[in-house]
Short mmCIF file of C-alpha atoms and ligand atoms in Angstrom, two decimals:
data_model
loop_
_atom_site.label_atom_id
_atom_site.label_comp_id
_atom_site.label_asym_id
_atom_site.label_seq_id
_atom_site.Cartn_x
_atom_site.Cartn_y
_atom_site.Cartn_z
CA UNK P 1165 -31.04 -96.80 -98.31
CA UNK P 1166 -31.33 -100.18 -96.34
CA UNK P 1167 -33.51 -100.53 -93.44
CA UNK P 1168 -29.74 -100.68 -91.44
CA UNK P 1169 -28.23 -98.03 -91.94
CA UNK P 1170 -31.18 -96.58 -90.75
CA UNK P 1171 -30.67 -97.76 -87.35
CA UNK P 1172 -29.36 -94.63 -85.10
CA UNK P 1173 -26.18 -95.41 -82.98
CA UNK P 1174 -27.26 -92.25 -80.35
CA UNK P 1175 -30.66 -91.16 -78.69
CA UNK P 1176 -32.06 -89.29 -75.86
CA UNK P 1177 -33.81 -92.33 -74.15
CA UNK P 1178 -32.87 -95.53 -75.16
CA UNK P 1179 -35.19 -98.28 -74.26
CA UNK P 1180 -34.66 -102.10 -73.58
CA UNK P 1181 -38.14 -104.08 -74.50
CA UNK P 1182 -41.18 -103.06 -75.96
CA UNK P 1183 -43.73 -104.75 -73.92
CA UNK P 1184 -46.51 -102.58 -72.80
CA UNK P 1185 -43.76 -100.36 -70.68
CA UNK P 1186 -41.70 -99.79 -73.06
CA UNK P 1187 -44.24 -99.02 -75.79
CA UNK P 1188 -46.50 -96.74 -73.63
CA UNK P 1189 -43.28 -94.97 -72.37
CA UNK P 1190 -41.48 -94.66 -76.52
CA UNK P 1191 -45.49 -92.91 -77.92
CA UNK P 1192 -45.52 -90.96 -74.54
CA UNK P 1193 -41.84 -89.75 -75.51
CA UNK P 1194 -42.76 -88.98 -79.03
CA UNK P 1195 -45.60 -86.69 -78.25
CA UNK P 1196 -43.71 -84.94 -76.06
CA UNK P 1197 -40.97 -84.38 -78.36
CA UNK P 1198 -38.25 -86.66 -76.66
CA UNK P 1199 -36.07 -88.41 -79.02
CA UNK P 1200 -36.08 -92.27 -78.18
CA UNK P 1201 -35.49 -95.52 -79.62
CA UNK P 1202 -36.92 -99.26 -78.60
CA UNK P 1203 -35.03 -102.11 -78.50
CA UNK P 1204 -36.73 -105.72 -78.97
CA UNK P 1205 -35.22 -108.97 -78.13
CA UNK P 1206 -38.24 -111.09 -79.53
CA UNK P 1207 -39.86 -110.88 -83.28
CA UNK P 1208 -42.90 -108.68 -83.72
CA UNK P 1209 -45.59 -111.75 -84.02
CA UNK P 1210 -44.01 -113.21 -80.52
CA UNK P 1211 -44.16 -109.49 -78.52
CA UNK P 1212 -48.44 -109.71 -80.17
CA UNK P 1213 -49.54 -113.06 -78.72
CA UNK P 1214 -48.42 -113.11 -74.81
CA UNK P 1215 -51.36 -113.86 -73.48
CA UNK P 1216 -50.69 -112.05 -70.25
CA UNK P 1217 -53.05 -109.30 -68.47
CA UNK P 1218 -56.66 -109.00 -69.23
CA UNK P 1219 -57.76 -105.80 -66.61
CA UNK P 1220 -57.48 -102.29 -67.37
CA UNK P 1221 -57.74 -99.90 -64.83
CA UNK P 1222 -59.11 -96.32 -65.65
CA UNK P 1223 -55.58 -94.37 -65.37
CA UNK P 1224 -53.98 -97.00 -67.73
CA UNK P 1225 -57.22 -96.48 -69.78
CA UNK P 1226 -56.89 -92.63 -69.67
CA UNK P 1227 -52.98 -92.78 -70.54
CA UNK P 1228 -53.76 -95.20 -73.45
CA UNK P 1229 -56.43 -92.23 -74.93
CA UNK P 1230 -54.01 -89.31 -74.41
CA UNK P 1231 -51.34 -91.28 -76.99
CA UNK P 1232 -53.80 -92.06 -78.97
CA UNK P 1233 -54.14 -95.73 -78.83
CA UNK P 1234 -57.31 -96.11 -77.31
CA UNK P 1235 -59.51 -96.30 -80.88
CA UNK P 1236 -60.22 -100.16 -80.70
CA UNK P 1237 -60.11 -100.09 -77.10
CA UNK P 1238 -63.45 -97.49 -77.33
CA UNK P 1239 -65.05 -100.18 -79.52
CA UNK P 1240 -63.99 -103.85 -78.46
CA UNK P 1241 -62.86 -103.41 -74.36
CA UNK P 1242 -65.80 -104.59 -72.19
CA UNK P 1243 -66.27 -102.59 -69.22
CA UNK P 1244 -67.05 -104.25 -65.51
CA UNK P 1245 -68.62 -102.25 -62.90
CA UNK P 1246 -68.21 -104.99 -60.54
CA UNK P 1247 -66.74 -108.34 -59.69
CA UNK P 1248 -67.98 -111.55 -57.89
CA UNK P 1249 -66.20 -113.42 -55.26
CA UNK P 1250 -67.28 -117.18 -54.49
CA UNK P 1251 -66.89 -119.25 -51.70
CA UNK P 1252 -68.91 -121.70 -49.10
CA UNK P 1253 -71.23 -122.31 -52.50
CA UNK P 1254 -72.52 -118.96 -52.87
CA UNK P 1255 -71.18 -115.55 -54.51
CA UNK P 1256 -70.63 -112.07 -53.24
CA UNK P 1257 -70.98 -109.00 -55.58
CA UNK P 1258 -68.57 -106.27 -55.22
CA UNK P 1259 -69.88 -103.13 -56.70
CA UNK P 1260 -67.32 -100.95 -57.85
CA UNK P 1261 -69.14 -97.33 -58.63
CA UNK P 1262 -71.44 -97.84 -55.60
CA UNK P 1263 -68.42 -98.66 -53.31
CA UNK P 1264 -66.16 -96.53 -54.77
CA UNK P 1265 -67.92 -93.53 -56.00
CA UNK P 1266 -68.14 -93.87 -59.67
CA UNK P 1267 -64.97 -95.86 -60.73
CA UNK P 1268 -64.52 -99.14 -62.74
CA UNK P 1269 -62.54 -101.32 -64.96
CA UNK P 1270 -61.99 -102.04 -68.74
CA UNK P 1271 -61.97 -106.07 -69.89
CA UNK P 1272 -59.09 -105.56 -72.73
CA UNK P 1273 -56.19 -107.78 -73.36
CA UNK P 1274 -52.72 -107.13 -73.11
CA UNK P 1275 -52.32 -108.71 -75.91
CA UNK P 1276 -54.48 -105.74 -78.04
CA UNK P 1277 -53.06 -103.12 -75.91
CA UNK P 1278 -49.59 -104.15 -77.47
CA UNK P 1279 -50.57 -104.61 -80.62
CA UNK P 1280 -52.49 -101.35 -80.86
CA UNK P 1281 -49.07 -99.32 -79.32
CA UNK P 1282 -46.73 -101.33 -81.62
CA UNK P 1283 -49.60 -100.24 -85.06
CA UNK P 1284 -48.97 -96.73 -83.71
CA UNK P 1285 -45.75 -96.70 -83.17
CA UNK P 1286 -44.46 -98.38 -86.89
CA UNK P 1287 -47.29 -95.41 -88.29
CA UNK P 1288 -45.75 -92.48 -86.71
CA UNK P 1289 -42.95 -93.06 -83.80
CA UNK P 1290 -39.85 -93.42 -82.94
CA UNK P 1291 -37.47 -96.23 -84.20
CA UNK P 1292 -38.67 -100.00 -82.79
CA UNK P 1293 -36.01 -102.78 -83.49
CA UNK P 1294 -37.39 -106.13 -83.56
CA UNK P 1295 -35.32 -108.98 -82.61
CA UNK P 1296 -32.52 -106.31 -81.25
CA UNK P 1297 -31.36 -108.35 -77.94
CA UNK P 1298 -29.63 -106.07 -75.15
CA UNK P 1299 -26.78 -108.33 -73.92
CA UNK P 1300 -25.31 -105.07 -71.73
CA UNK P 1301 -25.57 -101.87 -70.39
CA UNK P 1302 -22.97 -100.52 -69.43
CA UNK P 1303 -21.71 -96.61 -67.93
CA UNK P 1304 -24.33 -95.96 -65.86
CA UNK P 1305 -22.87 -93.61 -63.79
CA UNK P 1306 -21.55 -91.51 -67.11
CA UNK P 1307 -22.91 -89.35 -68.94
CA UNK P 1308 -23.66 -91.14 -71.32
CA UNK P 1309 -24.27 -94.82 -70.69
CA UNK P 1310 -24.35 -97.58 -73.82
CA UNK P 1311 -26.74 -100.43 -74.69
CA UNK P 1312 -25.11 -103.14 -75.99
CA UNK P 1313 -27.21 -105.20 -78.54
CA UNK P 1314 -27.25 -107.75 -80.77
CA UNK P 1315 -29.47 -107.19 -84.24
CA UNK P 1316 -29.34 -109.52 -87.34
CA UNK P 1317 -26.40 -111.18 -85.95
CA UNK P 1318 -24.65 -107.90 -85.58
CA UNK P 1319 -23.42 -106.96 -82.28
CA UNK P 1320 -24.12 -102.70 -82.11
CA UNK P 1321 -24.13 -100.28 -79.30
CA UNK P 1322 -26.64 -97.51 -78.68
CA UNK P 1323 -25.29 -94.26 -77.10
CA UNK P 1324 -27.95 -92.19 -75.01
CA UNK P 1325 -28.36 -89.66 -72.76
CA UNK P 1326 -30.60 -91.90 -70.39
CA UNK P 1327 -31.35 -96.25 -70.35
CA UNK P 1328 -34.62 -97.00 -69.33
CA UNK P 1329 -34.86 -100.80 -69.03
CA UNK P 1330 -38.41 -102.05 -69.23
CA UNK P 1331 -37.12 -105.64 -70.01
CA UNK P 1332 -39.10 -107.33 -67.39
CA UNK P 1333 -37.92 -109.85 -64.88
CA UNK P 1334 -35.21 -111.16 -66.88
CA UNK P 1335 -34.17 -108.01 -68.32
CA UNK P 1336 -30.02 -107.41 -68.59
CA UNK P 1337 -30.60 -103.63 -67.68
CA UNK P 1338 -30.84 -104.24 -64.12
CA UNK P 1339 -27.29 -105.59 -64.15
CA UNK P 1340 -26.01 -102.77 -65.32
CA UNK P 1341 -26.55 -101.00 -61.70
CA UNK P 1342 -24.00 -102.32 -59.00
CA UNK P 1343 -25.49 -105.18 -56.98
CA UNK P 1344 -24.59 -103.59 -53.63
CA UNK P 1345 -26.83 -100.06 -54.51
CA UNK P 1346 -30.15 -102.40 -54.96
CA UNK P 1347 -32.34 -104.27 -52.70
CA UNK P 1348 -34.26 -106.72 -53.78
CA UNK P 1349 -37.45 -107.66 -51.66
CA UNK P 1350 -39.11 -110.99 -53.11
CA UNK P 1351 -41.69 -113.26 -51.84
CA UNK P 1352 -42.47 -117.14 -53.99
CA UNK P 1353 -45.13 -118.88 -53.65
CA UNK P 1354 -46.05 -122.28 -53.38
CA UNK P 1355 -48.73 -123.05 -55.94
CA UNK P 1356 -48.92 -121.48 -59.69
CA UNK P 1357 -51.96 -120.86 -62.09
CA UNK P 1358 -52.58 -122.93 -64.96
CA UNK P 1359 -54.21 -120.49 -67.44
CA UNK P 1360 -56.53 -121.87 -70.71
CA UNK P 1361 -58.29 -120.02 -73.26
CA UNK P 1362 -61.18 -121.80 -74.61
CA UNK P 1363 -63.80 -120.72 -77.32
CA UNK P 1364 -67.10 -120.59 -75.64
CA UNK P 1365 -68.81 -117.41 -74.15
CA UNK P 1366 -67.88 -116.15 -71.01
CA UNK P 1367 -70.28 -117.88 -68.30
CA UNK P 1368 -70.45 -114.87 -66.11
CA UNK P 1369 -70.79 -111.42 -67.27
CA UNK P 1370 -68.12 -110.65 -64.91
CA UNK P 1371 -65.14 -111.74 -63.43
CA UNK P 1372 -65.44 -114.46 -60.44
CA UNK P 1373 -62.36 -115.55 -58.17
CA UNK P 1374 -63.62 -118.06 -56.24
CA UNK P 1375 -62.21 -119.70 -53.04
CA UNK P 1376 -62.57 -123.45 -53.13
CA UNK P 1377 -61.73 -126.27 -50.75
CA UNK P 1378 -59.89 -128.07 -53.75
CA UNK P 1379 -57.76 -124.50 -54.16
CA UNK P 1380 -58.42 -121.16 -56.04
CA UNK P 1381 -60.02 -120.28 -59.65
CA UNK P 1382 -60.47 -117.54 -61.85
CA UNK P 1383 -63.37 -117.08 -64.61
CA UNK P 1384 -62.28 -113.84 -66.99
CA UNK P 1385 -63.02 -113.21 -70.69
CA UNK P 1386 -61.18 -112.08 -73.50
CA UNK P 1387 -64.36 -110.88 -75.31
CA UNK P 1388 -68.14 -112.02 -75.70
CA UNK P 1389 -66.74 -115.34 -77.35
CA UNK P 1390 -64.06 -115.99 -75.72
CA UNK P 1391 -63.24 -117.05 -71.80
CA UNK P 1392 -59.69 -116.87 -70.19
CA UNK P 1393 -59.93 -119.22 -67.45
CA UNK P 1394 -57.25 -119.97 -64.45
CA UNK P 1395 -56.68 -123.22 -62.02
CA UNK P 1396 -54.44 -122.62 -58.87
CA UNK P 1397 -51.85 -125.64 -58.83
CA UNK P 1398 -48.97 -126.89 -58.13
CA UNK P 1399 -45.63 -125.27 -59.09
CA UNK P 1400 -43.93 -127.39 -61.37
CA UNK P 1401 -47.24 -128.91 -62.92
CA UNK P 1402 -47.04 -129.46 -66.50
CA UNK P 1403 -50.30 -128.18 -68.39
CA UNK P 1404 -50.14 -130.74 -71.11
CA UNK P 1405 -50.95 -133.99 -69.01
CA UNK P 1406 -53.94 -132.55 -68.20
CA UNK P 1407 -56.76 -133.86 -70.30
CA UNK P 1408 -58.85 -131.16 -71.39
CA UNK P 1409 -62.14 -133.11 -69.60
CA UNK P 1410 -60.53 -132.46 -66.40
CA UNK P 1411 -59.85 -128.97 -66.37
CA UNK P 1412 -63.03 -128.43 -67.05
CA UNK P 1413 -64.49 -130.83 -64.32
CA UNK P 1414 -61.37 -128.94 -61.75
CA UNK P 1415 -63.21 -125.70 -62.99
CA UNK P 1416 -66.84 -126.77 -61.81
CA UNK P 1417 -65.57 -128.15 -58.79
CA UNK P 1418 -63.53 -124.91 -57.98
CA UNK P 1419 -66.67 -123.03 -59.05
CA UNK P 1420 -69.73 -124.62 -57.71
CA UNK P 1421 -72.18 -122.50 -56.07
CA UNK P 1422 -75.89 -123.62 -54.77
CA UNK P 1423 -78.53 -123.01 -57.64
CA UNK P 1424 -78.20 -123.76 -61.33
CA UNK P 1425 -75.92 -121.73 -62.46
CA UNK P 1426 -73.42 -123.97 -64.74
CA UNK P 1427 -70.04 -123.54 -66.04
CA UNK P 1428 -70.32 -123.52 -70.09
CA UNK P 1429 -67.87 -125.36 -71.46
CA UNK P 1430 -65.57 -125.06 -75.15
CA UNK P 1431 -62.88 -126.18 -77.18
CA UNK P 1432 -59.07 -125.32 -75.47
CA UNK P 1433 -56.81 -123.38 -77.47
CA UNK P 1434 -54.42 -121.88 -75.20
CA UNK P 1435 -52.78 -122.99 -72.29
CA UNK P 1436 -49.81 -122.82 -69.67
CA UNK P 1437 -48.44 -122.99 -66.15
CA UNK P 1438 -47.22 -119.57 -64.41
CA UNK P 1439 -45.54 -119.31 -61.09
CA UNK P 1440 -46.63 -116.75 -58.54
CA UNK P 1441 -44.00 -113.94 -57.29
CA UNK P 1442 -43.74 -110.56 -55.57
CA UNK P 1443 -41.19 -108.80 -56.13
CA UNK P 1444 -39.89 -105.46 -55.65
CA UNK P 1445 -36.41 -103.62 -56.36
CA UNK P 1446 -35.23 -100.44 -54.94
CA UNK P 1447 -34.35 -97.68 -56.07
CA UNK P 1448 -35.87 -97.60 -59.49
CA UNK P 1449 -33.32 -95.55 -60.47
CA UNK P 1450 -29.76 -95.70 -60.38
CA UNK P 1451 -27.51 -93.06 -61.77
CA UNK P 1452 -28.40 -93.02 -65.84
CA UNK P 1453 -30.46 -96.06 -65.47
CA UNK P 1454 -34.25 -96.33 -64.72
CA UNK P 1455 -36.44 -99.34 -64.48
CA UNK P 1456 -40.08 -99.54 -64.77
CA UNK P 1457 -42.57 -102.20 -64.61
CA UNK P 1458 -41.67 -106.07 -64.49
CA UNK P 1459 -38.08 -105.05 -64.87
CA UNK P 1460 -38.59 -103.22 -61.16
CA UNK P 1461 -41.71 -104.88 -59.60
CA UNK P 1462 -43.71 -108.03 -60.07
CA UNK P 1463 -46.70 -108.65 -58.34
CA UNK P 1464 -48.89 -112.13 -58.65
CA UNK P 1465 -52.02 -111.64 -61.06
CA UNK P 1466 -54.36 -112.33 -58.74
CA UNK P 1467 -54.58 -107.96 -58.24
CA UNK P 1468 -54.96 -107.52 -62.13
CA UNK P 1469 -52.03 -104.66 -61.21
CA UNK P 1470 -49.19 -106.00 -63.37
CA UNK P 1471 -49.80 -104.16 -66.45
CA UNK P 1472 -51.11 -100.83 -64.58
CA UNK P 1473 -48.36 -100.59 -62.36
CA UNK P 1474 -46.08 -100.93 -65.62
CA UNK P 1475 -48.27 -98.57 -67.39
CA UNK P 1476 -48.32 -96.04 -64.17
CA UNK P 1477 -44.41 -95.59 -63.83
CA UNK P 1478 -44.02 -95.12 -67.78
CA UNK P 1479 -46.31 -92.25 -66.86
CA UNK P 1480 -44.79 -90.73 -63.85
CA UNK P 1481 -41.24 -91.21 -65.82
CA UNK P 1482 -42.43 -89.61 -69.54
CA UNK P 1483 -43.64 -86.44 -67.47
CA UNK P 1484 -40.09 -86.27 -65.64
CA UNK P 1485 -38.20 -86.81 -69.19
CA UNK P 1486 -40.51 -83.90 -70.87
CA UNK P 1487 -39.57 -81.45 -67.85
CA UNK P 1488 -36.19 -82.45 -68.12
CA UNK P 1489 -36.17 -81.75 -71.70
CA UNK P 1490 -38.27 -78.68 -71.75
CA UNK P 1491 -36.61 -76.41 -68.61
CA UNK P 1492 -33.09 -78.69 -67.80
CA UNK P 1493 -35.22 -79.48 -64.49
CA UNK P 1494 -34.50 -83.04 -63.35
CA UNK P 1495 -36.35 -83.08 -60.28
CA UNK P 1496 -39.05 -85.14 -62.05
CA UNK P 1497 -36.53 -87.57 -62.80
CA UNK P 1498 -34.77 -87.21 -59.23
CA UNK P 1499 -38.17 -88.26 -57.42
CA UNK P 1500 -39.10 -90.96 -59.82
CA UNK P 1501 -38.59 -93.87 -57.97
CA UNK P 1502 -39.97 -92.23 -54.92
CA UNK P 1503 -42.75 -91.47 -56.21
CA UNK P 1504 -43.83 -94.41 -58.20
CA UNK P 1505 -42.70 -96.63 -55.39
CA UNK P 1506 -45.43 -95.32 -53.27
CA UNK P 1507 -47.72 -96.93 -55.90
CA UNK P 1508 -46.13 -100.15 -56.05
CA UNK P 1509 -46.06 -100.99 -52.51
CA UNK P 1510 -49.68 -100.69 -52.13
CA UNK P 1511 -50.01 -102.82 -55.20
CA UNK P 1512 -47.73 -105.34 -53.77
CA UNK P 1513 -49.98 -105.29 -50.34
CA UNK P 1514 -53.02 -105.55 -52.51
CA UNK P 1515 -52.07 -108.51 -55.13
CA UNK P 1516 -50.58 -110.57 -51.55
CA UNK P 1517 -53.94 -110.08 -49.95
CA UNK P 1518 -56.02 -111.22 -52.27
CA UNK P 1519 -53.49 -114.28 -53.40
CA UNK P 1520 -53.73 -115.33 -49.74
CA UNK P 1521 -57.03 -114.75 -48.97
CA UNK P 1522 -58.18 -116.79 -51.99
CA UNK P 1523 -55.73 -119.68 -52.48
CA UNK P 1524 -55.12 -122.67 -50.19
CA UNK P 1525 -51.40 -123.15 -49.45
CA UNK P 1526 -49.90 -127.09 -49.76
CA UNK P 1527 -50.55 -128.15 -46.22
CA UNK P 1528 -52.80 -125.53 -45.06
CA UNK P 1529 -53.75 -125.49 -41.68
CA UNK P 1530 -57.25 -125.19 -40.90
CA UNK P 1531 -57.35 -122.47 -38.92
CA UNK P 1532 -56.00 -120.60 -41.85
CA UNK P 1533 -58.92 -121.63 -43.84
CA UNK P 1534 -61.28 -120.22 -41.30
CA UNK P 1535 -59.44 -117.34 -41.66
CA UNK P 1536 -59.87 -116.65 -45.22
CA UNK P 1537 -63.54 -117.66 -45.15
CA UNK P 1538 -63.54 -115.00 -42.15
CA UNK P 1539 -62.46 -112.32 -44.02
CA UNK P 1540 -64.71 -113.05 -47.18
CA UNK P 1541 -67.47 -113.26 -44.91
CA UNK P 1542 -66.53 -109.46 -43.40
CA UNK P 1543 -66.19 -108.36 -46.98
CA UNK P 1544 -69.53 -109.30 -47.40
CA UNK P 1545 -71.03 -108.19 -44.67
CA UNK P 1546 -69.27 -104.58 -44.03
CA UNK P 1547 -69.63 -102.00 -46.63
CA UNK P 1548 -66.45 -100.75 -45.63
CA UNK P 1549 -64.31 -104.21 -45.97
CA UNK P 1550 -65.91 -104.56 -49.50
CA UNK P 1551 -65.11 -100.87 -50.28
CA UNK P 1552 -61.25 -101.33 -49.57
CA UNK P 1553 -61.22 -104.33 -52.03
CA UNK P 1554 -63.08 -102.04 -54.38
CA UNK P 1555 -60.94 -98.92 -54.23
CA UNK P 1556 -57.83 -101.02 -54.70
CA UNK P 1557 -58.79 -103.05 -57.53
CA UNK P 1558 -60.06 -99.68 -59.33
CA UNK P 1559 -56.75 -98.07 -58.48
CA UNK P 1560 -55.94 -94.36 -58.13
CA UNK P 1561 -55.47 -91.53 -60.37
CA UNK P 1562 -51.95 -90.25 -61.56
P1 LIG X 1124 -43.00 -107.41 -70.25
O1 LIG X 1124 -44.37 -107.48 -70.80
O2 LIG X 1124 -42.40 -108.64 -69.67
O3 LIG X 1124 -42.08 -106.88 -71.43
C1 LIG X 1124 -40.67 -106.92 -71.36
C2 LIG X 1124 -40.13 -106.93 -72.77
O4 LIG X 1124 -38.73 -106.86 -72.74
C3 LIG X 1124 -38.22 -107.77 -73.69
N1 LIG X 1124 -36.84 -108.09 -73.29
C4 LIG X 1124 -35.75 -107.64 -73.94
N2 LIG X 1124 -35.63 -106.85 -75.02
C5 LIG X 1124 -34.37 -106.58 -75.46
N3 LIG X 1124 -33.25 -107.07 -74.86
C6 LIG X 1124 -33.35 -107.86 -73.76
N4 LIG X 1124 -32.25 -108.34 -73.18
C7 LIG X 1124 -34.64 -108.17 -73.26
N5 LIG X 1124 -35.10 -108.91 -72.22
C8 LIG X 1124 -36.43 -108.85 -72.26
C9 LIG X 1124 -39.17 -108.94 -73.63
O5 LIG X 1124 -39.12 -109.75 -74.80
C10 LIG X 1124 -40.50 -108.21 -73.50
O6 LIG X 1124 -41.08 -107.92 -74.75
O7 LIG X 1124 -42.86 -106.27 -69.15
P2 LIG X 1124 -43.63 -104.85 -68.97
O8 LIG X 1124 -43.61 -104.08 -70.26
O9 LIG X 1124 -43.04 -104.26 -67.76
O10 LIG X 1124 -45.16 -105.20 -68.74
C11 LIG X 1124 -45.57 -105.82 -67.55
C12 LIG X 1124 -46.70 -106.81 -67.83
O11 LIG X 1124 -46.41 -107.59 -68.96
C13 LIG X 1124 -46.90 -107.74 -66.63
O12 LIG X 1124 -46.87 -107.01 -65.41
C14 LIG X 1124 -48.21 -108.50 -66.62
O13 LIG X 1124 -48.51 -109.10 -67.83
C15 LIG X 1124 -48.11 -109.56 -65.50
N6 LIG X 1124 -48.87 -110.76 -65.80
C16 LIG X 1124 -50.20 -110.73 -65.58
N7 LIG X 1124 -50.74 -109.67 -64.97
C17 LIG X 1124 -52.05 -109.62 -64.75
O14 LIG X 1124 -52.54 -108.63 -64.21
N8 LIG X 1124 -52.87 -110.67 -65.15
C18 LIG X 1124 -52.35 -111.79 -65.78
O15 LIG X 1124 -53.09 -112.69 -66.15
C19 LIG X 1124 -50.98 -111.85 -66.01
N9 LIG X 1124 -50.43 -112.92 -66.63
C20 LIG X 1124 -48.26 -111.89 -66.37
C21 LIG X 1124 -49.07 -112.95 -66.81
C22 LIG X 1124 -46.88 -112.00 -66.51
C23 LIG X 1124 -46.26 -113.13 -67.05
N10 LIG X 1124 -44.82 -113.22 -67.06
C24 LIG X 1124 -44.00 -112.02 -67.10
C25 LIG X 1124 -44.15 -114.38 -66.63
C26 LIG X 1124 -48.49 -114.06 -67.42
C27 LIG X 1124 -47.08 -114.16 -67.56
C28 LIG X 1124 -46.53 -115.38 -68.25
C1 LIG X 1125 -57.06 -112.14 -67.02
O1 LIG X 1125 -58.11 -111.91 -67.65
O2 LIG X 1125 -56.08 -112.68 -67.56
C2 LIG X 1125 -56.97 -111.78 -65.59
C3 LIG X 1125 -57.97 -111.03 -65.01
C4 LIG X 1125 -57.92 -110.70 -63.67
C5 LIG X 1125 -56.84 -111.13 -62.91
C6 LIG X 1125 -55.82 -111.86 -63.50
C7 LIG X 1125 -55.89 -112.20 -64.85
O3 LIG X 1125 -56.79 -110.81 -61.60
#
């Protein structure tokens, strides 16, 4: 039998983009015995190598065990009990089990969360198209609403009982719900991170965001050997007419503190431009339709929530969806976007207060500036302060 005909024309859940909420939501389906199918715009090899997210928080981390994908994650994920902030030349430690009684983070890629999903998935899961583009949705206030796709050059339709579009920001399944029954609350702002990946050894054992006169930066890690390193600049800067030299001269600038510690520098092998957005779209759900993660919310990175948030409403939805299927009860699936909205919110108040406590705005007025460096200097001084930056960047439990 070709691999075609193989392709199922009708589902339970059918699901537009296997990014991380897409693939977390099709395993969490499968175990629970929902019938589901994943459809990919972009090839396999494409989906692997975003370099996107790095943080995990625990109730992604805990999710990612309970399917069963957490294997490498046990062995290769570095786990931070802390971060640093930096400004005025000198660094603050924010210590996340002292301040927030026992919690912290996992150091693990995006990029290795979605390739461990996608191994599971091809093992034992339910079907994953590659390179199957959504160009509609359409009958979401049916029964049974239809995703319109294109696969192999042939345009096919996919019949389910429910669409849950986790197709990101420039997903087609939001335009399947009537303009007039969303709202869509957005904020843009003026400067955009210029990310690099370089092969040399992380020069912190954890991560710093430093406030700098000359603008914000970011030291992370993608392992012992690797740094992921981020430059706040302007939007509509183009990463390659920067010479390597002076990104990493920008960096020690941006990073200087008083002592000896030194920036380690390494050969470039990654790097792009990404604009800054907050975004948030209401309801989540819409008749037949659901949304989760980019497709519904973005947040700038400067939170680390991106990926948890996406990785939280797959969870809150997959428990609705095995209710649903189990007892015919749909009030899971009636206080979805309720629920997980609640969540997002405080995400989206989180990832703005840290963007603009930390970067310097085109133009800023001073005053603003002594502002920020107010607020840093409360976080470091009040136990509390520091605890409410801790507790948020650790997240909550499910
Ligand atoms: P994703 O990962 O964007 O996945 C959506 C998937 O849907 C596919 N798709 C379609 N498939 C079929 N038909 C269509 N018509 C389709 N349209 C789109 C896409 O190819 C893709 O595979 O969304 P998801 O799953 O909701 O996951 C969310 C996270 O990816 C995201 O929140 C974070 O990565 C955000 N983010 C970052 N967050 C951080 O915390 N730290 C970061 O450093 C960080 N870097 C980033 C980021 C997001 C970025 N984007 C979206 C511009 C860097 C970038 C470039
Ligand atoms: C990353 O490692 O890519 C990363 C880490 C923390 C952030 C944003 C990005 O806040």
């Amino acid at each position: 039998m070709s691999e075609t005909t193989n392709i199922p024309a009708t589902t339970t859940v059918g699901i537009v983009g296997a990014g991380p909420a897409g693939l977390l939501l099709a395993r969490l389906l499968h175990q629970a015995g929902v019938d589901c199918v994943v459809l990919e715009a972009r090839d396999r090899a494409y989906v692997e190598q975003r370099q996107r997210a790095g943080v995990l928080e625990q109730s992604t981390v805990d999710v990612l065990r309970a399917t069963g994908a957490a294997a490498r994650l046990e062995r290769e994920s570095i786990v931070h009990d802390g971060i640093e902030l930096s400004w005025n030349r000198r660094r603050h430690r924010i210590d996340f089990p002292e301040l927030t009684g026992g919690s912290r983070v996992w150091v693990y890629a995006q990029t290795e969360v979605v390739k461990d999903l996608i191994a599971l998935q091809l093992v034992d899961g339910a079907p994953l198209l590659f390179e199957a583009q959504a160009t509609a949705v359409t009958g979401a206030d049916t029964d049974r609403p239809v995703i319109h796709y294109t696969h192999e050059g042939v345009a096919r339709t996919l019949s389910c009982d429910y669409v849950v579009g986790c197709d990101g920001y420039h997903g087609v399944t939001r335009n399947a719900i009537p303009a007039d029954e969303l709202t869509t609350y957005e904020r843009v702002y003026p400067y955009s991170w210029f990310g690099i990946l370089a092969d040399v050894a992380p020069s912190n054992d954890e991560l710093v965001y430093a406030h700098s006169p000359r603008g914000f930066a970011l030291l992370s890690m993608r392992s012992h050997t690797v740094s992921r390193l981020y430059l706040q600049v302007p939007n509509g800067t183009d990463p390659h007419v920067w010479s390597d030299e002076r990104i990493w001269d920008e960096l020690d600038a941006r990073f200087a503190v008083d002592g000896d510690w030194k920036l380690a520098r390494g050969p470039i092998t990654q790097r792009a431009v990404l604009p800054l957005r907050s975004s948030v779209t209401e309801p989540m759900r819409w008749g037949r339709i659901f949304l989760a993660g980019d497709a519904a919310h973005i947040v700038p990175p400067t939170g680390a929530k991106g990926l948890n948030l996406a990785a939280a409403d797959v969870t809150v939805l997959a428990r609705a969806f095995e209710q649903w299927q189990r007892t015919g009860a749909s009030a899971g699936l009636d206080d979805y976007s309720r629920h997980c909205l609640e969540r997002v919110w405080r995400a989206e108040q989180f990832s703005y207060f840290m963007t603009t406590t930390l970067h310097t705005a085109p133009e800023q007025n001073p005053f603003d500036t002594r502002l920020q460096i107010s607020q840093l200097d409360r976080i470091s001084a009040s136990p509390y302060a520091a605890a409410e930056l801790a507790l948020n960047y650790v997240g909550t439990a499910l």
